[in-house]
XYZ file of N, CA, C and O in Angstrom:
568
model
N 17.189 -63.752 -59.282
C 16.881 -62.468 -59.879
C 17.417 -61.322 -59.017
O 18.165 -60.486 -59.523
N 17.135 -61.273 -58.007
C 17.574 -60.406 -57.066
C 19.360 -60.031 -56.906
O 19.743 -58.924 -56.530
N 20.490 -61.380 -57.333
C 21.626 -61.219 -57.548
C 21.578 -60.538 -58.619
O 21.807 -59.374 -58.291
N 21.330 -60.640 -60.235
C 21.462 -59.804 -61.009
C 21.128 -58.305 -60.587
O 22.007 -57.454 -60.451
N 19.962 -58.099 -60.421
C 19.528 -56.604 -59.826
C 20.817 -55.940 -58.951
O 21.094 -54.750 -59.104
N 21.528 -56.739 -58.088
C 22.289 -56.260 -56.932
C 23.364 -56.031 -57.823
O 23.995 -54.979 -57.717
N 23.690 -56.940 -58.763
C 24.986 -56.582 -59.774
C 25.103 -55.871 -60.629
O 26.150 -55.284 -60.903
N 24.027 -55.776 -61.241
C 23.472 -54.332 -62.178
C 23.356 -53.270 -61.639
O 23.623 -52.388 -62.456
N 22.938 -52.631 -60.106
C 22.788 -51.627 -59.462
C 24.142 -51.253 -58.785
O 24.435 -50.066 -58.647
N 24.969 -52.244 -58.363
C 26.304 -52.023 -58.011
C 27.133 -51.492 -59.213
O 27.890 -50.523 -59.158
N 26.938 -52.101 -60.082
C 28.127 -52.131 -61.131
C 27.751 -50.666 -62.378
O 28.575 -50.106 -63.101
N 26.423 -50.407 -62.280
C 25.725 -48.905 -62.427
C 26.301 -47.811 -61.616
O 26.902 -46.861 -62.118
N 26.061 -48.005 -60.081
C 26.976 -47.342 -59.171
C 28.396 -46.860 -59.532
O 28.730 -45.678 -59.623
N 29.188 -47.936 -59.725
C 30.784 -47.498 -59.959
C 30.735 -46.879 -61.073
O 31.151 -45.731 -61.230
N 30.214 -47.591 -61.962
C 30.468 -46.352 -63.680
C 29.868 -45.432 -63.355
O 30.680 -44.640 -63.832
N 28.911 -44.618 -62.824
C 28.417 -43.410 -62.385
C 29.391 -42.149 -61.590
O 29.581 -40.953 -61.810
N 29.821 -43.032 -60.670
C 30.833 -42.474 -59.516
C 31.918 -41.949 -60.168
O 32.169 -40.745 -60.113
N 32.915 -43.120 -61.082
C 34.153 -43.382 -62.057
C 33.836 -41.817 -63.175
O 34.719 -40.968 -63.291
N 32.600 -41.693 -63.826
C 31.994 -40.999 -64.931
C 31.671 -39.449 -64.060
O 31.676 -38.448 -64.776
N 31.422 -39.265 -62.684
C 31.791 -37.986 -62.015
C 32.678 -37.562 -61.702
O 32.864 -36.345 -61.701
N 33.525 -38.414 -61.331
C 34.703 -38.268 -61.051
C 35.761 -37.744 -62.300
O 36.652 -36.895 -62.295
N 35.364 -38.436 -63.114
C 36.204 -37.678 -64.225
C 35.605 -36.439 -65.133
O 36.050 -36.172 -66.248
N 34.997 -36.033 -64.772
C 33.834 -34.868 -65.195
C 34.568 -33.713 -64.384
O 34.866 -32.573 -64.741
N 34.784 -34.445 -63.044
C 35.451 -33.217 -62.032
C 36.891 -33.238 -61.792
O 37.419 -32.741 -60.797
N 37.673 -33.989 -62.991
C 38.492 -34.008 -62.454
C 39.756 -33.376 -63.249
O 39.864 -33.534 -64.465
N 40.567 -32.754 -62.598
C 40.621 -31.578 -64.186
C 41.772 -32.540 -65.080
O 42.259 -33.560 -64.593
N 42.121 -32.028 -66.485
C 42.646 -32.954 -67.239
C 44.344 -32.435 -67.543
O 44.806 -31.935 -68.570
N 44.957 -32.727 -66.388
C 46.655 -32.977 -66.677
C 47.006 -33.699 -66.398
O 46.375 -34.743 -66.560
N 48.562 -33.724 -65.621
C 49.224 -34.835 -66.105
C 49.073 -36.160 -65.251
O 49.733 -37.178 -65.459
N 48.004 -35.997 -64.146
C 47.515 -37.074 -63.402
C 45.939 -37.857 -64.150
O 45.042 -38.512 -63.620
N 46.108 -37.520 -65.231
C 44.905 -38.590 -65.638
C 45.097 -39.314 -66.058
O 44.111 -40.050 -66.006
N 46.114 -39.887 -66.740
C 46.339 -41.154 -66.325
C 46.267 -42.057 -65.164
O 45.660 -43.127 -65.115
N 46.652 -41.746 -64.650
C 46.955 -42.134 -62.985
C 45.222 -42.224 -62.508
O 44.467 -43.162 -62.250
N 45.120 -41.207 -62.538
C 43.091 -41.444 -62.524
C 42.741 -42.487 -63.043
O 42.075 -43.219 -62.310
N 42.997 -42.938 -64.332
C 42.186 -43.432 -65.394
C 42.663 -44.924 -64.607
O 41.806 -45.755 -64.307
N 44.037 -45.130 -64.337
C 44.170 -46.103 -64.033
C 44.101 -46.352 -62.470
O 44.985 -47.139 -62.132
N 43.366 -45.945 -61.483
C 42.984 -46.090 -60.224
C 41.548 -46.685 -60.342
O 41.172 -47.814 -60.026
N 40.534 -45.213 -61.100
C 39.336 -45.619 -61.638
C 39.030 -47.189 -62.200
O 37.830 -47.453 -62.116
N 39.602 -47.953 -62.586
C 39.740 -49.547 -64.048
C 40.154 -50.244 -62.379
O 39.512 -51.212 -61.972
N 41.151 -49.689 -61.622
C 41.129 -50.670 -60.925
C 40.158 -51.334 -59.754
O 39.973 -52.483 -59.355
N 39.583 -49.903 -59.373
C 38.656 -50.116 -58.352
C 37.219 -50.363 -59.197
O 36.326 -50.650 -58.400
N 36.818 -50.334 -60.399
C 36.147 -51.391 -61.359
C 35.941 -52.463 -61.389
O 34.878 -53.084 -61.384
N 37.081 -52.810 -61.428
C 37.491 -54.573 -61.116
C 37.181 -54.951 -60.317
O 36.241 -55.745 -60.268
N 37.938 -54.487 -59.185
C 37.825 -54.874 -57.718
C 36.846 -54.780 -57.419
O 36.684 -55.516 -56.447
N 35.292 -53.885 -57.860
C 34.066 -53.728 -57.315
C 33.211 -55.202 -58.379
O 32.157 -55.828 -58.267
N 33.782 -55.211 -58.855
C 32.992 -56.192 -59.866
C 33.404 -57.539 -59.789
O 32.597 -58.439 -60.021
N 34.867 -57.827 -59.412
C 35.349 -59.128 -58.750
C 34.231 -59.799 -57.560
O 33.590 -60.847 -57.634
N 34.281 -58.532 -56.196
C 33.556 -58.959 -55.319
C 32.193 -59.151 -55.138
O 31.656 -59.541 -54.101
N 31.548 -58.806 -56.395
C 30.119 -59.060 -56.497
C 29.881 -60.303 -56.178
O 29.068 -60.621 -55.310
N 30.913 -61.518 -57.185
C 31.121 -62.669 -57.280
C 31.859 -63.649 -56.182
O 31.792 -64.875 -56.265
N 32.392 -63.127 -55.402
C 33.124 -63.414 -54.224
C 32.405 -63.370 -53.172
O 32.270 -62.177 -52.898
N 31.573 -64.355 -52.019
C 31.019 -64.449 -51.128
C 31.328 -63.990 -50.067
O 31.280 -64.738 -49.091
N 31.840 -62.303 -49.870
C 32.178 -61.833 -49.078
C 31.101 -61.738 -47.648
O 30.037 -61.120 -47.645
N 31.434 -62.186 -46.965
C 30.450 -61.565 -45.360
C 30.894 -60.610 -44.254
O 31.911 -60.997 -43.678
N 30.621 -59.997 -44.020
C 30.703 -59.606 -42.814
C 30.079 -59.726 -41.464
O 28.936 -59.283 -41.353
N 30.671 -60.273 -40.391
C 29.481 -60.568 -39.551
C 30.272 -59.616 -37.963
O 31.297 -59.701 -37.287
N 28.601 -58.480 -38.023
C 29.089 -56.982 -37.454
C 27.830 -57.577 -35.864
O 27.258 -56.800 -35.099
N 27.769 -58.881 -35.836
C 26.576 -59.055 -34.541
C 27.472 -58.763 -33.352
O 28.685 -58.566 -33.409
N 26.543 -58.762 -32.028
C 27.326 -58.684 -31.201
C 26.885 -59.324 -30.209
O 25.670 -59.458 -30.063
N 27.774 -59.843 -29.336
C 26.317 -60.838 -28.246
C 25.574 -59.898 -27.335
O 25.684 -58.691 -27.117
N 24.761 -60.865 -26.862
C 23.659 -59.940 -26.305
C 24.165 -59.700 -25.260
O 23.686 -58.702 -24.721
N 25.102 -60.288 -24.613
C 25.834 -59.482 -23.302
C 25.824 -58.443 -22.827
O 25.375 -57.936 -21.799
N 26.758 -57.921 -24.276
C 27.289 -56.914 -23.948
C 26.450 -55.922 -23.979
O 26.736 -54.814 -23.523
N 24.906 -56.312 -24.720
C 23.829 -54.627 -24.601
C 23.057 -55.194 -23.601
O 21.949 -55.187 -24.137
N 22.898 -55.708 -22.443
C 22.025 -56.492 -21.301
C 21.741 -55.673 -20.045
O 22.725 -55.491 -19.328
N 20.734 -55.213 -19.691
C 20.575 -54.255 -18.653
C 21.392 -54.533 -17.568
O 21.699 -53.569 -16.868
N 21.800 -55.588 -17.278
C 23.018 -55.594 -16.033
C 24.440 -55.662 -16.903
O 25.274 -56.408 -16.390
N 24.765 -55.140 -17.880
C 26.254 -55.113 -18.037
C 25.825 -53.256 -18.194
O 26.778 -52.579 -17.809
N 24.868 -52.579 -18.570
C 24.580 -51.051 -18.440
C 24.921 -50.621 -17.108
O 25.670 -49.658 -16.944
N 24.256 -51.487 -15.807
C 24.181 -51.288 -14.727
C 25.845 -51.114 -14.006
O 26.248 -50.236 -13.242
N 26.603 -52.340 -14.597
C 27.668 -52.360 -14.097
C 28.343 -51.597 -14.736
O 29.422 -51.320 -14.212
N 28.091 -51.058 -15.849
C 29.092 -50.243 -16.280
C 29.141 -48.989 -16.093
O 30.206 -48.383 -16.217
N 27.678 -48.209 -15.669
C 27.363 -47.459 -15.380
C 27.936 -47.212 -13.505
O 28.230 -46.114 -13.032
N 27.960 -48.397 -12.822
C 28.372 -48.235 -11.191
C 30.145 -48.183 -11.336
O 30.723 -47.416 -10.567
N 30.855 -48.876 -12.171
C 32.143 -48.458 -12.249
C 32.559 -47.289 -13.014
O 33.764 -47.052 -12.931
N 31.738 -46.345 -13.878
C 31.894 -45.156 -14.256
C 31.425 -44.148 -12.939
O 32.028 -43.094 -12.738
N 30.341 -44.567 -12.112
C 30.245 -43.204 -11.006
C 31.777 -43.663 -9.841
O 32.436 -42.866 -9.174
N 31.970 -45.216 -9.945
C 32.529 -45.351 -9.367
C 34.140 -44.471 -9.347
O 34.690 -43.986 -8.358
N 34.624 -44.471 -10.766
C 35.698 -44.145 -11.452
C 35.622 -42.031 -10.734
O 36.464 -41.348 -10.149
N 34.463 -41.788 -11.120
C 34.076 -40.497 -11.172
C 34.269 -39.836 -9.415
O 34.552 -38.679 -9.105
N 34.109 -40.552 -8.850
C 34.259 -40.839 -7.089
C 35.517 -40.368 -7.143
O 35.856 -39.195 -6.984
N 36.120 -41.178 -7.339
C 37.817 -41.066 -6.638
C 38.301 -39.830 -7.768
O 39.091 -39.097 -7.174
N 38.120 -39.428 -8.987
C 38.582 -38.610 -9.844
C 38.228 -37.386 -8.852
O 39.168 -36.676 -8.493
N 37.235 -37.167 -8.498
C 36.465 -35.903 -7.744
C 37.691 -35.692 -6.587
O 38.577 -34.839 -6.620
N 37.467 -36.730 -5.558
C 38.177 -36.868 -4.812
C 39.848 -36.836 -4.684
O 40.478 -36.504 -3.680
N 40.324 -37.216 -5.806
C 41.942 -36.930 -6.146
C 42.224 -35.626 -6.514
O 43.421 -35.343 -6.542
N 41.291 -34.606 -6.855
C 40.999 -33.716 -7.659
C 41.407 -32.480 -6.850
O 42.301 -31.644 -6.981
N 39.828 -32.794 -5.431
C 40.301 -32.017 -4.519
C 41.835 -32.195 -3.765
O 42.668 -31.290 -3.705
N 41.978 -33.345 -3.297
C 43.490 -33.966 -2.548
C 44.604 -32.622 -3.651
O 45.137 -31.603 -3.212
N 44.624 -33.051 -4.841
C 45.509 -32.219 -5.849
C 45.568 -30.950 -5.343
O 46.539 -30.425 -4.798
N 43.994 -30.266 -5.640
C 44.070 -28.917 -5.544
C 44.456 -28.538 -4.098
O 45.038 -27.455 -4.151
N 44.377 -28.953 -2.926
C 44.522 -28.500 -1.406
C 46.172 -28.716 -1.160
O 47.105 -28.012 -0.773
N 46.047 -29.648 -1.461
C 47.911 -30.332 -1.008
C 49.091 -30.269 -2.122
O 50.264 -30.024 -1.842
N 48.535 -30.563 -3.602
C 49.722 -30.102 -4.841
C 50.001 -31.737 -4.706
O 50.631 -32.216 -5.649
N 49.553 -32.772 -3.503
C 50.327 -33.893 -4.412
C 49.776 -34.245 -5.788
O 48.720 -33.895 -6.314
N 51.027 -35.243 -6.362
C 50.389 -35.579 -7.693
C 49.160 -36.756 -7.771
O 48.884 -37.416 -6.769
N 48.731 -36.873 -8.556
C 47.466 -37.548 -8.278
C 47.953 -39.219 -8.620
O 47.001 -39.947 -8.343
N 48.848 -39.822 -9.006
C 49.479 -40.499 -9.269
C 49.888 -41.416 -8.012
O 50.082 -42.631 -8.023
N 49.995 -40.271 -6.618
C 50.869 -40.516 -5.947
C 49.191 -40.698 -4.627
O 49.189 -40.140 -3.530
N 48.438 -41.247 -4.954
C 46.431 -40.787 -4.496
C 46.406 -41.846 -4.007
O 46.667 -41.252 -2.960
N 46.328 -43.250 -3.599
C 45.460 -44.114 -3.680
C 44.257 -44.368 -3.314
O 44.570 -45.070 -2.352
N 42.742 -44.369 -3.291
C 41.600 -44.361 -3.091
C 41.227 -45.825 -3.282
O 41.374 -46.466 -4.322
N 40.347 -46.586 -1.270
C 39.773 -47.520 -1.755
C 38.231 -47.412 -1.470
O 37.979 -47.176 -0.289
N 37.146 -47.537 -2.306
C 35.747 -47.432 -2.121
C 35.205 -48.838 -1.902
O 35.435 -49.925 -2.433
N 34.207 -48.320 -0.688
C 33.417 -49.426 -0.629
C 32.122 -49.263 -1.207
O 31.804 -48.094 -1.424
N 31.045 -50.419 -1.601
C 29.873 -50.497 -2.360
C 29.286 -51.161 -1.329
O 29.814 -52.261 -1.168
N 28.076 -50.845 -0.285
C 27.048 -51.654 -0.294
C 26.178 -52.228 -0.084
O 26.302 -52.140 1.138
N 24.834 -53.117 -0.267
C 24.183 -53.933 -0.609
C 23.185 -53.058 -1.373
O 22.774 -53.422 -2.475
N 22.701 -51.661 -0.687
C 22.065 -50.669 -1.591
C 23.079 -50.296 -2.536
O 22.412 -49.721 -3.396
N 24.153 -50.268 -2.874
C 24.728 -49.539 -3.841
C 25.436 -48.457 -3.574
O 26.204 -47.911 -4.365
N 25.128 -48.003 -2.095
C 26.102 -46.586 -1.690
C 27.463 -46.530 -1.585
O 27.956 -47.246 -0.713
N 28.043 -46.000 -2.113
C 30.103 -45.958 -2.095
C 30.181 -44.911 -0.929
O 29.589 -43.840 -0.796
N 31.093 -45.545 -0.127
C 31.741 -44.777 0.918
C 33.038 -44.754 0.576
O 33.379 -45.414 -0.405
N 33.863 -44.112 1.197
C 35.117 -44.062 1.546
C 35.970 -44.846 2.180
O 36.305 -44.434 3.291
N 36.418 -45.822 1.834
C 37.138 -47.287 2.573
C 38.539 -46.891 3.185
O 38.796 -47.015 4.382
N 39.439 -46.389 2.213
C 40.653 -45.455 2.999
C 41.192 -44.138 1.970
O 40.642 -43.660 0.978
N 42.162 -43.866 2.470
C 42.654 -42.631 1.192
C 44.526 -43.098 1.259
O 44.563 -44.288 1.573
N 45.063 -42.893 1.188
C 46.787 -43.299 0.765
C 47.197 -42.512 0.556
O 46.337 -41.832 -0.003
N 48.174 -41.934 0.614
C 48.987 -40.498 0.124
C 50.429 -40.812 0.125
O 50.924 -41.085 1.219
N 51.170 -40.818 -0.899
C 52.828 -40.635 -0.970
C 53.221 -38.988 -0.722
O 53.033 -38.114 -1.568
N 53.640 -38.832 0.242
C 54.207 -37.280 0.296
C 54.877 -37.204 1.592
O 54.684 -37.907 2.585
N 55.682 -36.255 1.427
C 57.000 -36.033 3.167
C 56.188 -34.717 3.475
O 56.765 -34.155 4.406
N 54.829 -33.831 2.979
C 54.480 -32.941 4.100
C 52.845 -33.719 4.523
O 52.372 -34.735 4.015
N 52.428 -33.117 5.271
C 50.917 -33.312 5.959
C 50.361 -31.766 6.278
O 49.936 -31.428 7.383
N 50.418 -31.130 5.432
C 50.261 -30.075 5.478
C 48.699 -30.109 4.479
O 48.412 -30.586 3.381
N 47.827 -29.219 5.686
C 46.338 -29.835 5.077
C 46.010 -31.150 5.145
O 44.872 -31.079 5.609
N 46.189 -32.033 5.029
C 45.663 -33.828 5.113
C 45.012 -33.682 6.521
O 44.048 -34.445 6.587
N 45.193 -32.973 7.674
C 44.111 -33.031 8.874
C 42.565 -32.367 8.312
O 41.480 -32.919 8.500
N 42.776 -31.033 7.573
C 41.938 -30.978 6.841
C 40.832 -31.667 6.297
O 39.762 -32.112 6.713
N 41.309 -31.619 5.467
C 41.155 -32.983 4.404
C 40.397 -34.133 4.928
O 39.283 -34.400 4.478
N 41.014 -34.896 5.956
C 40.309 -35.825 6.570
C 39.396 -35.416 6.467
O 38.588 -35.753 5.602
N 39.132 -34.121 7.742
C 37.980 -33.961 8.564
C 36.359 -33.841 7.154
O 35.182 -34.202 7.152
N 37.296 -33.125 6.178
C 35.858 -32.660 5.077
C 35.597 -34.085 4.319
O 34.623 -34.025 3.569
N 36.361 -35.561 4.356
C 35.993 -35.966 3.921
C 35.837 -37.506 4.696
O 35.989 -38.566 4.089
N 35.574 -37.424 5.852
C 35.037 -37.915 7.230
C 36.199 -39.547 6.721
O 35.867 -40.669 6.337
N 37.218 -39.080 6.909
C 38.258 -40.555 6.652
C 39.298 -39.925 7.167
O 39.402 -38.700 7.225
N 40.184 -40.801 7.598
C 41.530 -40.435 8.337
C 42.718 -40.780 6.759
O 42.978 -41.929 6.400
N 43.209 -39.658 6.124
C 43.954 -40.309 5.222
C 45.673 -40.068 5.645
O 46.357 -39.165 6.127
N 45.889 -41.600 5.092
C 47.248 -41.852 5.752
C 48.189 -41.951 4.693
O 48.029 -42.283 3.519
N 49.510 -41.494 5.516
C 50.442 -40.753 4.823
C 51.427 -42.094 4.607
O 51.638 -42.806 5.588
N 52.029 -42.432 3.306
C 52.973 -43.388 3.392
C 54.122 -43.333 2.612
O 54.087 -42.340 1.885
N 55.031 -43.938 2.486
C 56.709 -43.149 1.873
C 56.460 -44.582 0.641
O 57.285 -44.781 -0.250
């Protein structure tokens, strides 16, 4: 009983929709073209009533699991670290940030330090700086 109901309420649906649609739809030389879009998507809604279509939209529980939040959440501050940090390097020195490398350490509490800094560039102009405000020696390499 419940399939009929679902096919009667679906198939109510489209002639409703089809029957506004052409109410609003003004009458030149594309109504045909209407008329015959409307008949097709008719069909097609009324074919698949009958057609055991599924969709299966689950997802494992993994991926919503308070330790994949956790980790995803420590490689986003993590990400956010070195962005900050390339940011300033950019704004003081003009290198490109491309040219940055940043390695962070994590740990056992969770605290990120500063592991090294990398720099592609032929000046050192500011990088003593730099170090000093960001308590790391960053080294210059070709």
């Amino acid at each position: 009983m419940n399939t009929i109901t679902s096919i009667g309420l679906s198939l109510t649906g489209s002639v409703l929709a089809a029957a506004l649609l052409s109410v609003l739809y003004p009458s030149l030389s594309g109504k045909k073209l209407y008329t015959a879009l409307t008949g097709v998507y008719l069909i097609i809604s009324f074919i698949s009533l009958f057609k055991n279509i599924s969709l299966d939209f689950s997802v494992s529980e993994e991926v919503y699991s308070p330790e994949s939040y956790e980790t995803f959440g420590e490689e986003l501050t993590i990400k956010y670290f070195e962005e900050n940090i390339k940011t300033i390097i950019v704004e003081k020195t003009g290198i490109d940030k491309g040219d940055i490398f940043i390695e962070l350490k994590k740990d056992d509490e969770k605290n990120l330090s500063i592991e090294s800094i990398k720099v592609k560039t032929k000046t050192t102009k500011y990088l003593e700086e730099l170090s000093s405000v960001l308590g790391t020696e960053i080294e210059v390499i070709n």
